[in-house]
mmCIF file of C-alpha atoms in Angstrom:
data_model
loop_
_atom_site.group_PDB
_atom_site.id
_atom_site.type_symbol
_atom_site.label_atom_id
_atom_site.label_comp_id
_atom_site.label_asym_id
_atom_site.label_seq_id
_atom_site.Cartn_x
_atom_site.Cartn_y
_atom_site.Cartn_z
ATOM 1 C CA UNK A 1 -20.146 -59.185 29.428
ATOM 2 C CA UNK A 2 -17.774 -58.758 32.299
ATOM 3 C CA UNK A 3 -14.081 -58.048 32.023
ATOM 4 C CA UNK A 4 -11.398 -59.510 34.316
ATOM 5 C CA UNK A 5 -12.100 -56.876 37.027
ATOM 6 C CA UNK A 6 -15.830 -57.598 37.159
ATOM 7 C CA UNK A 7 -16.938 -54.405 35.333
ATOM 8 C CA UNK A 8 -19.565 -54.402 32.640
ATOM 9 C CA UNK A 9 -18.402 -53.374 29.175
ATOM 10 C CA UNK A 10 -20.538 -50.626 27.779
ATOM 11 C CA UNK A 11 -20.960 -50.602 24.054
ATOM 12 C CA UNK A 12 -21.884 -47.328 22.405
ATOM 13 C CA UNK A 13 -23.186 -47.067 18.916
ATOM 14 C CA UNK A 14 -21.672 -44.066 17.097
ATOM 15 C CA UNK A 15 -23.011 -43.546 13.608
ATOM 16 C CA UNK A 16 -20.477 -42.924 10.865
ATOM 17 C CA UNK A 17 -20.108 -39.213 10.151
ATOM 18 C CA UNK A 18 -21.982 -38.085 7.100
ATOM 19 C CA UNK A 19 -21.338 -35.026 5.011
ATOM 20 C CA UNK A 20 -24.502 -33.402 6.348
ATOM 21 C CA UNK A 21 -23.542 -34.007 9.985
ATOM 22 C CA UNK A 22 -20.030 -32.661 9.485
ATOM 23 C CA UNK A 23 -21.356 -29.608 7.646
ATOM 24 C CA UNK A 24 -23.909 -28.842 10.397
ATOM 25 C CA UNK A 25 -21.335 -29.326 13.138
ATOM 26 C CA UNK A 26 -18.825 -27.109 11.335
ATOM 27 C CA UNK A 27 -21.377 -24.336 10.717
ATOM 28 C CA UNK A 28 -22.530 -24.456 14.355
ATOM 29 C CA UNK A 29 -18.925 -24.257 15.535
ATOM 30 C CA UNK A 30 -18.179 -21.300 13.255
ATOM 31 C CA UNK A 31 -21.315 -19.490 14.405
ATOM 32 C CA UNK A 32 -20.371 -20.081 18.056
ATOM 33 C CA UNK A 33 -16.786 -18.889 17.537
ATOM 34 C CA UNK A 34 -17.909 -15.762 15.697
ATOM 35 C CA UNK A 35 -20.299 -14.857 18.499
ATOM 36 C CA UNK A 36 -17.553 -15.503 21.052
ATOM 37 C CA UNK A 37 -15.086 -13.274 19.178
ATOM 38 C CA UNK A 38 -17.717 -10.535 18.718
ATOM 39 C CA UNK A 39 -18.477 -10.630 22.431
ATOM 40 C CA UNK A 40 -14.875 -9.942 23.494
ATOM 41 C CA UNK A 41 -13.739 -7.804 20.564
ATOM 42 C CA UNK A 42 -12.966 -4.153 21.349
ATOM 43 C CA UNK A 43 -15.588 -1.892 19.853
ATOM 44 C CA UNK A 44 -14.356 1.088 17.838
ATOM 45 C CA UNK A 45 -15.629 4.525 18.593
ATOM 46 C CA UNK A 46 -16.135 7.060 15.831
ATOM 47 C CA UNK A 47 -15.682 6.630 12.100
ATOM 48 C CA UNK A 48 -13.484 3.850 10.787
ATOM 49 C CA UNK A 49 -10.285 4.984 9.107
ATOM 50 C CA UNK A 50 -9.388 3.673 5.701
ATOM 51 C CA UNK A 51 -6.021 2.004 5.420
ATOM 52 C CA UNK A 52 -3.195 2.963 3.091
ATOM 53 C CA UNK A 53 -4.007 0.196 0.605
ATOM 54 C CA UNK A 54 -7.672 1.256 0.349
ATOM 55 C CA UNK A 55 -6.632 4.899 -0.026
ATOM 56 C CA UNK A 56 -4.299 3.986 -2.907
ATOM 57 C CA UNK A 57 -6.975 1.894 -4.635
ATOM 58 C CA UNK A 58 -9.542 4.706 -4.390
ATOM 59 C CA UNK A 59 -7.235 7.576 -5.340
ATOM 60 C CA UNK A 60 -4.641 5.919 -7.624
ATOM 61 C CA UNK A 61 -5.732 7.784 -10.786
ATOM 62 C CA UNK A 62 -4.874 11.062 -9.045
ATOM 63 C CA UNK A 63 -1.492 10.004 -7.620
ATOM 64 C CA UNK A 64 1.955 10.165 -9.154
ATOM 65 C CA UNK A 65 5.409 9.570 -7.680
ATOM 66 C CA UNK A 66 8.696 11.215 -8.585
ATOM 67 C CA UNK A 67 12.294 10.367 -7.851
ATOM 68 C CA UNK A 68 15.737 11.633 -8.748
ATOM 69 C CA UNK A 69 18.550 9.080 -8.712
ATOM 70 C CA UNK A 70 22.172 8.696 -9.809
ATOM 71 C CA UNK A 71 23.071 6.710 -12.924
ATOM 72 C CA UNK A 72 26.776 5.952 -13.460
ATOM 73 C CA UNK A 73 27.880 5.890 -17.091
ATOM 74 C CA UNK A 74 30.345 3.538 -18.745
ATOM 75 C CA UNK A 75 32.916 6.364 -18.646
ATOM 76 C CA UNK A 76 32.461 6.677 -14.852
ATOM 77 C CA UNK A 77 30.594 9.956 -15.147
ATOM 78 C CA UNK A 78 27.498 10.514 -13.032
ATOM 79 C CA UNK A 79 24.158 11.407 -14.555
ATOM 80 C CA UNK A 80 20.977 12.200 -12.627
ATOM 81 C CA UNK A 81 17.769 10.618 -13.862
ATOM 82 C CA UNK A 82 14.432 12.186 -12.959
ATOM 83 C CA UNK A 83 11.369 9.930 -13.222
ATOM 84 C CA UNK A 84 7.654 10.510 -12.680
ATOM 85 C CA UNK A 85 5.313 7.506 -12.636
ATOM 86 C CA UNK A 86 1.500 7.540 -12.441
ATOM 87 C CA UNK A 87 0.328 4.966 -9.913
ATOM 88 C CA UNK A 88 -3.020 3.999 -11.446
ATOM 89 C CA UNK A 89 -1.496 1.935 -14.238
ATOM 90 C CA UNK A 90 2.170 2.327 -13.309
ATOM 91 C CA UNK A 91 2.906 4.052 -16.548
ATOM 92 C CA UNK A 92 5.865 6.323 -17.032
ATOM 93 C CA UNK A 93 4.704 9.939 -17.158
ATOM 94 C CA UNK A 94 8.119 11.576 -17.548
ATOM 95 C CA UNK A 95 11.819 10.794 -17.617
ATOM 96 C CA UNK A 96 14.791 13.063 -18.189
ATOM 97 C CA UNK A 97 18.518 13.032 -17.486
ATOM 98 C CA UNK A 98 20.963 15.800 -16.574
ATOM 99 C CA UNK A 99 24.526 16.198 -15.343
ATOM 100 C CA UNK A 100 23.665 19.040 -12.981
ATOM 101 C CA UNK A 101 20.206 18.899 -11.367
ATOM 102 C CA UNK A 102 18.869 22.059 -9.755
ATOM 103 C CA UNK A 103 15.553 22.903 -8.124
ATOM 104 C CA UNK A 104 14.664 25.051 -11.152
ATOM 105 C CA UNK A 105 15.369 22.134 -13.484
ATOM 106 C CA UNK A 106 13.165 19.781 -11.412
ATOM 107 C CA UNK A 107 10.348 22.365 -11.326
ATOM 108 C CA UNK A 108 10.551 22.702 -15.130
ATOM 109 C CA UNK A 109 10.404 18.897 -15.519
ATOM 110 C CA UNK A 110 7.225 18.765 -13.435
ATOM 111 C CA UNK A 111 5.649 21.476 -15.579
ATOM 112 C CA UNK A 112 6.567 19.649 -18.790
ATOM 113 C CA UNK A 113 5.368 16.292 -17.425
ATOM 114 C CA UNK A 114 1.838 17.547 -16.693
ATOM 115 C CA UNK A 115 0.635 20.013 -19.307
ATOM 116 C CA UNK A 116 -2.727 21.731 -18.882
ATOM 117 C CA UNK A 117 -5.242 19.659 -16.947
ATOM 118 C CA UNK A 118 -3.269 16.399 -16.719
ATOM 119 C CA UNK A 119 -1.666 17.089 -13.328
ATOM 120 C CA UNK A 120 -2.307 14.549 -10.574
ATOM 121 C CA UNK A 121 -3.953 15.542 -7.314
ATOM 122 C CA UNK A 122 -1.083 14.125 -5.199
ATOM 123 C CA UNK A 123 2.645 13.771 -5.915
ATOM 124 C CA UNK A 124 4.663 11.430 -3.684
ATOM 125 C CA UNK A 125 8.357 12.191 -3.323
ATOM 126 C CA UNK A 126 11.253 11.550 -0.980
ATOM 127 C CA UNK A 127 12.821 14.240 1.179
ATOM 128 C CA UNK A 128 15.838 15.106 -0.997
ATOM 129 C CA UNK A 129 17.123 18.656 -0.585
ATOM 130 C CA UNK A 130 16.754 19.225 -4.332
ATOM 131 C CA UNK A 131 12.994 19.540 -3.818
ATOM 132 C CA UNK A 132 13.247 22.940 -2.166
ATOM 133 C CA UNK A 133 10.814 25.832 -2.019
ATOM 134 C CA UNK A 134 10.984 26.343 -5.783
ATOM 135 C CA UNK A 135 9.617 22.845 -6.420
ATOM 136 C CA UNK A 136 6.968 23.030 -3.684
ATOM 137 C CA UNK A 137 5.771 26.420 -4.968
ATOM 138 C CA UNK A 138 5.500 25.019 -8.506
ATOM 139 C CA UNK A 139 3.481 22.058 -7.221
ATOM 140 C CA UNK A 140 1.136 24.364 -5.312
ATOM 141 C CA UNK A 141 0.728 26.637 -8.347
ATOM 142 C CA UNK A 142 -0.267 23.604 -10.455
ATOM 143 C CA UNK A 143 -2.815 22.449 -7.840
ATOM 144 C CA UNK A 144 -0.771 19.375 -6.860
ATOM 145 C CA UNK A 145 -0.645 18.370 -3.200
ATOM 146 C CA UNK A 146 2.932 17.566 -2.182
ATOM 147 C CA UNK A 147 3.246 14.288 -0.227
ATOM 148 C CA UNK A 148 6.821 13.694 0.978
ATOM 149 C CA UNK A 149 7.566 10.249 2.387
ATOM 150 C CA UNK A 150 8.069 9.848 6.123
ATOM 151 C CA UNK A 151 11.523 10.856 7.385
ATOM 152 C CA UNK A 152 12.166 7.386 8.813
ATOM 153 C CA UNK A 153 11.249 5.491 5.639
ATOM 154 C CA UNK A 154 14.777 4.866 4.354
ATOM 155 C CA UNK A 155 14.873 1.917 1.997
ATOM 156 C CA UNK A 156 11.247 2.345 0.994
ATOM 157 C CA UNK A 157 10.470 3.866 -2.330
ATOM 158 C CA UNK A 158 7.538 5.912 -3.507
ATOM 159 C CA UNK A 159 6.900 3.393 -6.236
ATOM 160 C CA UNK A 160 5.082 0.187 -5.239
ATOM 161 C CA UNK A 161 6.728 -3.151 -5.918
ATOM 162 C CA UNK A 162 5.133 -5.646 -8.208
#
């Protein structure tokens, strides 16, 4: 057949796509793209470093977090609540309240929270001044590694959300 310009119409037969054809085409495309990405991807040198999330998953049974925060009362007094939470199951290990927190008081709370061999390997805390040398010495004496949060991590808490 000729159209109005004198050209021949070419008729192509294209079979309807089947599930098998689509699957093969998709798998070939994925294989090609993976090889292309692998070709241009930067290769790491040395051992791979585990991320923070993997570290927490692997070491959660040996990690606890502590915090000291202000609790206003109905009479407008201020109380200070001290909390220690174990990260493996997010269970409350210790809580206590005082009107006048001192470094000695915090160190005593840590000792009472982890009697005998129940102390965690790591204790995450913020950089409050209340955790002075008395607290860090107590942690070291109990075999707990002190892990203060980064100085620029305002607004982040030691306790994970969820």
